[in-house]
XYZ file of C-alpha atoms in Angstrom:
345
model
C 8.932 -13.101 0.068
C 7.113 -14.181 3.213
C 3.761 -12.384 3.030
C 1.139 -11.671 0.417
C -1.775 -9.284 0.699
C -4.318 -7.634 -1.538
C -4.379 -3.954 -2.461
C -7.771 -2.513 -3.417
C -8.701 0.846 -4.894
C -12.300 0.261 -3.839
C -13.725 1.377 -7.178
C -17.470 1.360 -7.634
C -19.493 1.789 -10.815
C -22.736 0.745 -12.458
C -20.863 -0.851 -15.380
C -22.192 -4.205 -16.626
C -20.819 -7.011 -14.498
C -19.873 -4.814 -11.546
C -20.806 -6.262 -8.178
C -19.827 -2.988 -6.479
C -22.206 -0.393 -7.865
C -22.432 2.270 -5.146
C -20.233 3.899 -2.532
C -22.058 1.874 0.115
C -21.302 -1.323 -1.802
C -17.628 -0.382 -1.938
C -17.329 0.209 1.812
C -19.200 -2.919 2.844
C -17.529 -5.127 0.270
C -14.071 -3.914 1.307
C -14.792 -5.199 4.811
C -15.889 -8.485 3.236
C -12.666 -8.564 1.196
C -10.694 -8.390 4.446
C -12.744 -11.244 5.901
C -12.260 -13.276 2.727
C -8.512 -12.613 2.789
C -8.219 -13.849 6.362
C -10.338 -16.916 5.634
C -8.270 -17.763 2.540
C -5.013 -17.619 4.485
C -3.268 -14.588 3.003
C -1.554 -12.055 5.197
C -2.823 -8.565 4.495
C -5.698 -6.325 3.433
C -4.435 -2.991 2.110
C -6.441 -0.118 0.619
C -5.558 2.714 -1.722
C -6.537 6.263 -0.760
C -7.531 8.724 -3.495
C -9.475 11.963 -3.282
C -11.991 13.379 -5.771
C -12.347 9.955 -7.425
C -14.983 7.229 -7.307
C -13.016 5.031 -4.913
C -11.843 4.800 -1.297
C -10.838 8.110 0.272
C -11.171 8.157 4.082
C -9.264 5.131 5.385
C -9.594 5.100 9.164
C -13.322 4.395 9.612
C -12.922 1.596 7.079
C -9.757 0.202 8.701
C -11.568 0.231 12.052
C -14.421 -1.815 10.604
C -11.968 -4.214 8.945
C -10.099 -4.544 12.219
C -13.277 -5.313 14.146
C -14.216 -8.092 11.708
C -10.818 -9.805 11.460
C -8.294 -11.162 13.953
C -5.022 -11.980 12.226
C -4.227 -10.158 8.987
C -2.317 -6.923 8.599
C -4.425 -3.915 7.628
C -2.675 -1.259 5.597
C -2.860 1.799 3.381
C -1.001 2.215 0.121
C -0.756 5.179 0.374
C -2.159 8.176 2.259
C -1.356 11.479 0.562
C -0.128 13.442 3.576
C -0.709 16.800 1.899
C -4.419 16.302 2.622
C -3.925 15.475 6.287
C -3.929 17.299 9.589
C -1.161 15.144 11.095
C -2.430 15.411 14.682
C -6.027 14.532 13.870
C -4.715 11.704 11.696
C -2.609 10.475 14.634
C -5.719 10.213 16.821
C -7.693 8.432 14.100
C -4.823 6.049 13.322
C -4.292 5.147 16.977
C -8.019 4.511 17.409
C -8.116 2.183 14.397
C -4.938 0.401 15.505
C -6.290 -0.225 19.001
C -9.507 -1.641 17.560
C -7.442 -3.906 15.299
C -5.170 -5.048 18.117
C -2.017 -3.461 16.721
C -2.243 -4.736 13.141
C -2.116 -1.467 11.161
C 0.658 -0.922 8.605
C 0.297 2.648 7.365
C 1.756 3.684 4.032
C 2.162 7.439 3.509
C 3.647 9.614 0.774
C 3.522 13.018 -0.910
C 0.832 11.706 -3.258
C 0.413 11.062 -6.957
C -1.314 12.813 -9.880
C -5.007 13.368 -9.250
C -8.102 14.933 -10.883
C -8.189 18.080 -8.745
C -6.080 21.031 -9.827
C -4.985 21.592 -6.219
C -6.777 19.176 -3.938
C -4.795 19.916 -0.758
C -5.530 23.652 -1.094
C -9.226 22.836 -1.510
C -8.990 20.869 1.762
C -7.496 23.963 3.398
C -3.783 23.174 3.024
C -2.318 25.405 0.317
C 1.413 25.387 -0.262
C 3.333 28.208 1.338
C 5.403 30.596 -0.761
C 8.516 28.824 -2.029
C 7.361 25.490 -0.622
C 7.161 22.196 -2.549
C 4.742 19.261 -2.253
C 7.589 16.998 -1.125
C 8.668 19.333 1.692
C 5.097 19.945 2.797
C 4.408 16.200 2.978
C 7.700 15.551 4.779
C 6.830 18.029 7.541
C 3.384 16.506 7.995
C 4.831 12.995 8.125
C 7.402 14.042 10.731
C 4.717 15.643 12.903
C 2.464 12.599 12.557
C 5.287 10.266 13.590
C 6.046 12.401 16.643
C 2.408 12.277 17.696
C 1.900 8.521 17.317
C 5.160 7.871 19.176
C 3.528 9.350 22.292
C 5.742 12.438 22.444
C 4.469 15.594 24.102
C 2.743 17.856 21.599
C 0.798 20.634 23.303
C 1.571 23.171 26.014
C -0.512 22.334 29.103
C -3.159 24.704 30.390
C -3.954 25.424 34.040
C -6.304 22.421 34.287
C -3.876 19.894 32.821
C -2.866 16.943 35.013
C 0.764 16.690 33.998
C 4.185 17.188 35.550
C 5.730 20.618 35.334
C 7.786 21.129 32.213
C 6.080 18.323 30.275
C 3.935 18.654 27.154
C 0.596 16.972 26.609
C 0.683 13.917 24.339
C -2.188 12.992 22.079
C -4.623 10.353 23.223
C -5.325 7.584 22.537
C -1.822 6.224 22.102
C -1.277 2.869 20.398
C 2.104 1.420 21.394
C 4.118 0.124 18.451
C 2.250 1.980 15.734
C 5.188 4.316 15.209
C 7.259 1.293 14.115
C 4.735 0.387 11.412
C 4.910 3.406 9.112
C 5.838 2.895 5.455
C 6.738 5.385 2.757
C 5.669 5.021 -0.870
C 8.917 5.827 -2.641
C 8.996 6.330 -6.396
C 12.705 6.730 -7.050
C 16.100 5.767 -5.730
C 16.614 9.036 -3.809
C 13.310 8.752 -1.964
C 13.995 5.065 -1.276
C 17.295 5.968 0.347
C 15.698 8.789 2.327
C 13.039 6.355 3.566
C 15.767 4.132 4.995
C 17.532 7.077 6.606
C 14.307 8.099 8.348
C 13.551 4.588 9.580
C 10.312 3.998 7.702
C 9.559 0.804 5.815
C 9.554 0.880 2.017
C 6.575 0.542 -0.319
C 7.192 0.335 -4.057
C 4.343 0.340 -6.535
C 3.695 -1.148 -9.969
C 5.686 1.774 -11.366
C 8.887 3.586 -10.485
C 9.981 7.110 -11.407
C 13.042 5.829 -13.231
C 13.509 4.517 -16.768
C 16.713 2.734 -17.746
C 15.272 0.230 -20.195
C 15.700 -2.501 -17.592
C 12.735 -4.549 -16.298
C 10.744 -3.037 -13.437
C 11.970 -5.721 -11.039
C 15.612 -4.907 -11.732
C 15.127 -1.161 -11.219
C 13.104 -1.756 -8.056
C 15.644 -4.214 -6.659
C 18.330 -1.546 -6.934
C 16.112 0.877 -5.014
C 15.456 -1.783 -2.373
C 19.178 -2.276 -1.854
C 19.738 1.467 -1.485
C 16.934 1.582 1.076
C 18.389 -1.282 3.116
C 21.882 0.193 2.982
C 20.560 3.537 4.234
C 18.588 1.871 7.049
C 21.691 0.003 8.196
C 23.964 3.051 7.949
C 21.510 5.103 10.003
C 21.678 2.512 12.787
C 17.932 1.847 13.076
C 16.878 -1.068 15.248
C 15.027 -4.033 13.834
C 14.722 -5.330 10.311
C 13.391 -3.016 7.591
C 10.419 -4.277 5.626
C 9.798 -3.915 1.893
C 6.610 -4.378 -0.097
C 6.216 -4.346 -3.849
C 2.924 -4.244 -5.727
C 2.049 -6.310 -8.755
C -1.001 -6.863 -10.939
C -1.578 -10.645 -10.788
C -4.531 -12.508 -12.263
C -4.573 -16.207 -11.309
C -6.599 -18.428 -13.637
C -7.766 -21.301 -11.465
C -11.304 -22.137 -12.621
C -13.857 -21.476 -15.351
C -14.951 -18.150 -13.845
C -11.449 -16.701 -13.585
C -10.728 -18.034 -17.089
C -13.755 -16.136 -18.414
C -12.613 -12.878 -16.837
C -8.873 -13.109 -17.472
C -8.535 -15.088 -20.702
C -8.295 -11.895 -22.841
C -5.308 -10.772 -20.752
C -3.709 -14.186 -21.189
C -4.150 -14.025 -24.969
C -2.557 -10.580 -25.026
C 0.279 -12.024 -22.979
C 0.762 -14.875 -25.449
C 0.895 -12.431 -28.351
C 3.689 -10.454 -26.688
C 1.572 -7.417 -25.864
C 2.050 -7.716 -22.114
C 5.409 -6.389 -20.962
C 6.957 -3.677 -18.836
C 6.497 -0.262 -20.423
C 8.233 3.104 -20.415
C 5.893 6.063 -20.035
C 5.453 9.385 -18.284
C 3.758 10.218 -15.015
C 4.001 13.407 -12.962
C 6.296 14.869 -15.673
C 8.795 12.050 -15.091
C 9.764 9.249 -17.469
C 8.906 6.069 -15.587
C 8.836 2.280 -15.788
C 5.423 0.605 -15.577
C 5.081 -3.062 -14.695
C 3.296 -5.710 -16.716
C 0.356 -7.865 -15.659
C 1.050 -11.409 -14.479
C -1.692 -13.740 -15.710
C -2.097 -17.499 -15.979
C -2.185 -20.674 -13.927
C -0.143 -21.050 -10.770
C 2.743 -22.839 -12.471
C 3.145 -19.973 -14.955
C 2.795 -17.322 -12.246
C 5.334 -19.033 -10.002
C 7.847 -19.300 -12.812
C 7.506 -15.655 -13.855
C 7.444 -14.181 -10.348
C 10.526 -16.167 -9.395
C 12.308 -14.243 -12.165
C 11.066 -10.876 -10.825
C 14.036 -9.707 -8.797
C 12.145 -7.157 -6.705
C 9.405 -9.630 -5.765
C 12.000 -12.086 -4.526
C 13.931 -9.349 -2.685
C 10.846 -8.047 -0.857
C 9.202 -9.561 2.209
C 5.652 -8.589 1.191
C 3.865 -8.799 -2.152
C 0.739 -6.663 -2.548
C -1.553 -7.784 -5.349
C -3.962 -5.319 -6.911
C -7.348 -7.002 -7.089
C -10.410 -6.396 -9.292
C -12.578 -5.325 -6.382
C -15.587 -4.655 -8.621
C -15.907 -8.419 -9.099
C -16.801 -8.619 -5.408
C -15.545 -10.457 -2.338
C -17.000 -13.813 -3.340
C -14.984 -13.951 -6.560
C -11.844 -12.565 -4.948
C -11.998 -15.188 -2.200
C -10.907 -17.712 -4.825
C -8.126 -15.389 -5.961
C -6.926 -15.082 -2.361
C -6.731 -18.860 -1.971
C -4.620 -18.998 -5.131
C -2.348 -16.234 -3.810
C -1.850 -18.110 -0.533
C -0.670 -21.154 -2.476
C 1.524 -19.000 -4.683
C 3.133 -17.432 -1.584
C 3.905 -20.894 -0.191
C 5.405 -22.027 -3.486
C 7.675 -18.990 -3.706
C 8.733 -19.460 -0.083
C 9.785 -23.020 -0.865
C 11.830 -21.731 -3.811
C 13.526 -19.221 -1.508
C 14.554 -22.002 0.862
């Protein structure tokens, strides 16, 4: 593992103790989280995208603001449900944000996950066609989006177009290199392999749509290997990247001890472990929470096979505690990254 970043849902609520109480608070504090992450020395600021929920939903204005206020860190999404997207409009918005950020976007996309709306994409104007499936619909949108951001011709020219005969009009603006920074949020071994075949990077969450009784890290590591094998067999250039997400709560001072001590006690009593459950009508493996001081976290993460096989670790953060609190968490994560890198050597 070479990089560590945060992954934020951008929740807001008026619950006691919340520092992020309104939608405005959530947007502004997410920008501050990115600034805090860069200042603390970690490598990425990634945001979740969910519709019809009290959290972040429209990523590109926010990514643009984060890009304008930072200089170094990667800015990503984990993930955009493509069934809600017009792929060509999204290509324009993504290129705009990437140009503002100086080519630092890392865009995670997928077919989506369970949500509150009965049929959110249809409500947005994208109902499934007869005999179609969510996976196929998302795949077509992703393919079209990737064509557009690669600078390929998209539209037939009209009489006023300034273009060579026989060519198609590409979308503008174009951000060179963005097409090489698209990730897919795969849930199972088949989708992981397909991601490698298509030449996208792999994102794996705190759960996988597979349940063998093995630890999450073991199941994920097998999916990672299938992805890398497929990438190599397809002959794609460059090295494929892999991120895995984990819930990690470093206890480094009195404040973090106050917030996270109950989780540590649960951990000590044996109540914190990987779980088997059901999501999206599929029996799945859900990951545990890592909590404790840096020595404990280093020891446990070193035993997590998928973490050590990945190049990027994305840590879900309690964004409602605000950027000031999470700045300390980011400093701890930077040290943890350096410790794990030394172990890898």
